[in-house]
PDB file of C-alpha atoms in Angstrom:
ATOM      1  CA  MET A   1      -0.667  87.367 -46.671  1.00  0.00           C
ATOM      2  CA  THR A   2       2.810  86.978 -48.171  1.00  0.00           C
ATOM      3  CA  ILE A   3       1.950  87.781 -51.781  1.00  0.00           C
ATOM      4  CA  HIS A   4       0.328  90.951 -50.502  1.00  0.00           C
ATOM      5  CA  LYS A   5       3.561  91.999 -48.766  1.00  0.00           C
ATOM      6  CA  ILE A   6       5.528  91.516 -51.972  1.00  0.00           C
ATOM      7  CA  ALA A   7       2.808  93.416 -53.795  1.00  0.00           C
ATOM      8  CA  ASP A   8       3.189  96.319 -51.359  1.00  0.00           C
ATOM      9  CA  VAL A   9       6.881  96.648 -52.234  1.00  0.00           C
ATOM     10  CA  CYS A  10       6.261  96.241 -55.962  1.00  0.00           C
ATOM     11  CA  ARG A  11       3.296  98.639 -56.004  1.00  0.00           C
ATOM     12  CA  HIS A  12       5.315 101.277 -54.163  1.00  0.00           C
ATOM     13  CA  ASP A  13       7.945 101.350 -56.905  1.00  0.00           C
ATOM     14  CA  TYR A  14       5.829 100.261 -59.878  1.00  0.00           C
ATOM     15  CA  HIS A  15       5.008 103.667 -61.341  1.00  0.00           C
ATOM     16  CA  ARG A  16       8.555 104.976 -60.919  1.00  0.00           C
ATOM     17  CA  GLN A  17      10.033 101.878 -62.503  1.00  0.00           C
ATOM     18  CA  THR A  18       7.705 101.746 -65.467  1.00  0.00           C
ATOM     19  CA  LEU A  19       7.403 105.461 -66.138  1.00  0.00           C
ATOM     20  CA  GLU A  20      10.987 106.574 -65.561  1.00  0.00           C
ATOM     21  CA  SER A  21      12.974 103.617 -66.820  1.00  0.00           C
ATOM     22  CA  ASN A  22      10.356 102.184 -69.183  1.00  0.00           C
ATOM     23  CA  ASP A  23      12.097  98.803 -68.880  1.00  0.00           C
ATOM     24  CA  THR A  24       9.762  96.933 -66.549  1.00  0.00           C
ATOM     25  CA  GLU A  25       6.397  95.255 -66.812  1.00  0.00           C
ATOM     26  CA  ILE A  26       4.933  93.205 -63.980  1.00  0.00           C
ATOM     27  CA  VAL A  27       2.512  90.429 -64.927  1.00  0.00           C
ATOM     28  CA  LEU A  28       0.742  88.533 -62.154  1.00  0.00           C
ATOM     29  CA  LEU A  29      -0.032  84.837 -62.400  1.00  0.00           C
ATOM     30  CA  SER A  30      -2.602  84.349 -59.665  1.00  0.00           C
ATOM     31  CA  CYS A  31      -2.650  81.410 -57.299  1.00  0.00           C
ATOM     32  CA  ASP A  32      -5.748  82.633 -55.454  1.00  0.00           C
ATOM     33  CA  ASN A  33      -8.218  79.961 -54.380  1.00  0.00           C
ATOM     34  CA  ASP A  34     -10.945  81.183 -56.736  1.00  0.00           C
ATOM     35  CA  GLN A  35     -11.930  83.806 -59.301  1.00  0.00           C
ATOM     36  CA  ALA A  36     -13.720  85.970 -56.699  1.00  0.00           C
ATOM     37  CA  ALA A  37     -10.608  86.225 -54.496  1.00  0.00           C
ATOM     38  CA  PHE A  38      -8.504  87.100 -57.535  1.00  0.00           C
ATOM     39  CA  ASP A  39     -10.988  89.750 -58.705  1.00  0.00           C
ATOM     40  CA  GLU A  40     -11.148  91.396 -55.272  1.00  0.00           C
ATOM     41  CA  TRP A  41      -7.386  91.637 -54.803  1.00  0.00           C
ATOM     42  CA  PHE A  42      -6.321  92.269 -58.399  1.00  0.00           C
ATOM     43  CA  GLY A  43      -8.746  95.168 -58.760  1.00  0.00           C
ATOM     44  CA  GLN A  44      -6.442  97.177 -56.456  1.00  0.00           C
ATOM     45  CA  GLN A  45      -3.219  96.513 -58.399  1.00  0.00           C
ATOM     46  CA  PRO A  46      -1.633  98.702 -61.093  1.00  0.00           C
ATOM     47  CA  TRP A  47      -0.072  95.900 -63.135  1.00  0.00           C
ATOM     48  CA  ALA A  48      -1.229  93.383 -65.713  1.00  0.00           C
ATOM     49  CA  ALA A  49      -2.321  89.835 -64.964  1.00  0.00           C
ATOM     50  CA  ALA A  50      -2.989  86.693 -66.906  1.00  0.00           C
ATOM     51  CA  PRO A  51      -6.689  85.820 -66.638  1.00  0.00           C
ATOM     52  CA  TYR A  52      -7.359  83.714 -63.533  1.00  0.00           C
ATOM     53  CA  GLU A  53      -8.713  80.823 -65.604  1.00  0.00           C
ATOM     54  CA  VAL A  54      -5.471  80.743 -67.617  1.00  0.00           C
ATOM     55  CA  ALA A  55      -3.180  81.036 -64.583  1.00  0.00           C
ATOM     56  CA  GLN A  56      -5.058  78.326 -62.671  1.00  0.00           C
ATOM     57  CA  GLY A  57      -6.354  76.185 -65.519  1.00  0.00           C
ATOM     58  CA  GLU A  58     -10.075  76.681 -65.071  1.00  0.00           C
ATOM     59  CA  ASN A  59     -12.829  75.956 -67.629  1.00  0.00           C
ATOM     60  CA  GLY A  60     -10.867  73.253 -69.419  1.00  0.00           C
ATOM     61  CA  LYS A  61      -7.696  75.308 -69.846  1.00  0.00           C
ATOM     62  CA  ALA A  62      -4.280  73.955 -68.870  1.00  0.00           C
ATOM     63  CA  PRO A  63      -2.783  75.985 -65.981  1.00  0.00           C
ATOM     64  CA  ILE A  64       0.268  78.127 -66.677  1.00  0.00           C
ATOM     65  CA  GLY A  65       0.982  79.481 -63.166  1.00  0.00           C
ATOM     66  CA  TYR A  66       1.764  77.957 -59.783  1.00  0.00           C
ATOM     67  CA  VAL A  67      -0.981  75.560 -58.678  1.00  0.00           C
ATOM     68  CA  ARG A  68      -1.259  75.126 -54.914  1.00  0.00           C
ATOM     69  CA  LYS A  69      -0.642  71.718 -53.350  1.00  0.00           C
ATOM     70  CA  ALA A  70      -4.273  71.212 -52.292  1.00  0.00           C
ATOM     71  CA  LYS A  71      -5.409  71.604 -55.902  1.00  0.00           C
ATOM     72  CA  ARG A  72      -2.620  69.333 -57.139  1.00  0.00           C
ATOM     73  CA  ASP A  73      -3.609  66.730 -54.532  1.00  0.00           C
ATOM     74  CA  ALA A  74      -7.145  66.931 -55.955  1.00  0.00           C
ATOM     75  CA  GLY A  75      -5.805  66.036 -59.407  1.00  0.00           C
ATOM     76  CA  LYS A  76      -4.981  69.363 -61.030  1.00  0.00           C
ATOM     77  CA  PRO A  77      -1.525  69.437 -62.654  1.00  0.00           C
ATOM     78  CA  GLN A  78       1.143  71.978 -61.788  1.00  0.00           C
ATOM     79  CA  GLY A  79       1.105  74.908 -64.202  1.00  0.00           C
ATOM     80  CA  THR A  80       3.536  75.064 -67.096  1.00  0.00           C
ATOM     81  CA  LEU A  81       5.568  77.947 -65.643  1.00  0.00           C
ATOM     82  CA  GLY A  82       5.278  76.630 -62.083  1.00  0.00           C
ATOM     83  CA  GLU A  83       6.869  73.419 -63.286  1.00  0.00           C
ATOM     84  CA  HIS A  84       9.395  75.119 -65.589  1.00  0.00           C
ATOM     85  CA  PHE A  85      10.730  77.345 -62.784  1.00  0.00           C
ATOM     86  CA  LYS A  86      10.453  74.523 -60.202  1.00  0.00           C
ATOM     87  CA  LEU A  87       8.326  76.626 -57.852  1.00  0.00           C
ATOM     88  CA  ALA A  88       7.801  74.954 -54.498  1.00  0.00           C
ATOM     89  CA  SER A  89       5.893  77.777 -52.807  1.00  0.00           C
ATOM     90  CA  VAL A  90       4.515  81.258 -53.305  1.00  0.00           C
ATOM     91  CA  PRO A  91       5.021  84.143 -53.470  1.00  0.00           C
ATOM     92  CA  GLN A  92       7.719  84.198 -56.131  1.00  0.00           C
ATOM     93  CA  LEU A  93       9.048  87.054 -58.216  1.00  0.00           C
ATOM     94  CA  ILE A  94      11.082  86.034 -61.252  1.00  0.00           C
ATOM     95  CA  VAL A  95      12.651  88.684 -63.474  1.00  0.00           C
ATOM     96  CA  LEU A  96      12.913  87.776 -67.155  1.00  0.00           C
ATOM     97  CA  ASP A  97      14.577  89.600 -70.026  1.00  0.00           C
ATOM     98  CA  GLY A  98      11.622  90.580 -72.190  1.00  0.00           C
ATOM     99  CA  ALA A  99      13.564  90.280 -75.434  1.00  0.00           C
ATOM    100  CA  THR A 100      15.123  86.865 -74.859  1.00  0.00           C
ATOM    101  CA  GLY A 101      13.001  85.257 -72.133  1.00  0.00           C
ATOM    102  CA  THR A 102      16.101  84.371 -70.127  1.00  0.00           C
ATOM    103  CA  VAL A 103      16.020  84.629 -66.350  1.00  0.00           C
ATOM    104  CA  VAL A 104      17.688  87.809 -65.085  1.00  0.00           C
ATOM    105  CA  THR A 105      17.189  86.762 -61.454  1.00  0.00           C
ATOM    106  CA  ASP A 106      14.841  84.620 -59.425  1.00  0.00           C
ATOM    107  CA  LYS A 107      15.929  86.207 -56.137  1.00  0.00           C
ATOM    108  CA  PRO A 108      15.259  89.965 -56.433  1.00  0.00           C
ATOM    109  CA  MET A 109      13.667  90.102 -52.959  1.00  0.00           C
ATOM    110  CA  GLU A 110      14.211  88.711 -49.481  1.00  0.00           C
ATOM    111  CA  GLN A 111      12.153  88.639 -46.315  1.00  0.00           C
ATOM    112  CA  ALA A 112      12.715  91.688 -44.128  1.00  0.00           C
ATOM    113  CA  GLY A 113      12.521  89.603 -40.958  1.00  0.00           C
ATOM    114  CA  THR A 114      12.054  86.055 -39.794  1.00  0.00           C
ATOM    115  CA  LYS A 115       8.399  85.927 -40.903  1.00  0.00           C
ATOM    116  CA  SER A 116       6.929  86.717 -44.299  1.00  0.00           C
ATOM    117  CA  ASP A 117       4.363  89.093 -42.800  1.00  0.00           C
ATOM    118  CA  GLN A 118       7.239  91.416 -41.833  1.00  0.00           C
ATOM    119  CA  GLY A 119       7.586  92.387 -45.481  1.00  0.00           C
ATOM    120  CA  TYR A 120      10.247  92.158 -48.165  1.00  0.00           C
ATOM    121  CA  ASN A 121      13.244  94.172 -49.345  1.00  0.00           C
ATOM    122  CA  TRP A 122      15.011  94.331 -52.690  1.00  0.00           C
ATOM    123  CA  THR A 123      18.297  92.421 -52.825  1.00  0.00           C
ATOM    124  CA  ASP A 124      21.375  93.456 -54.785  1.00  0.00           C
ATOM    125  CA  LEU A 125      20.257  90.890 -57.392  1.00  0.00           C
ATOM    126  CA  ALA A 126      17.273  93.061 -58.359  1.00  0.00           C
ATOM    127  CA  PRO A 127      17.654  94.918 -61.660  1.00  0.00           C
ATOM    128  CA  GLU A 128      19.753  98.044 -61.194  1.00  0.00           C
ATOM    129  CA  THR A 129      16.948 100.388 -62.252  1.00  0.00           C
ATOM    130  CA  TRP A 130      14.792  99.031 -59.410  1.00  0.00           C
ATOM    131  CA  LEU A 131      17.350 100.001 -56.762  1.00  0.00           C
ATOM    132  CA  LYS A 132      17.602 103.707 -57.611  1.00  0.00           C
TER     133      LYS A 132
END
């Protein structure tokens, strides 16, 4: 669905961005419904990911990622980063400065059309090395 469309854009440029500019690392915080769904999808991706149980707060761990509304309604808290960045929906791509942790941009992409399944494009707010 929508995260997969963002992933298509990111995957397309991932190797060029990381190998040529050496200034980018993508780390996924999954909001899949379960470990099996995460394992199936993540196995096809070239980037790093926080373990599913850490992102979603499984096995007694506190969640750090975005926790979907249905899980929050069932009593699970929003993840630390989901709350910190005030995420209201997914997918989200937030670019941080790796040295300082400050937000470079939280709007590096926009929908290509009126529906998320039409894909995403980089905006002029994306890091300059991503737009080359």
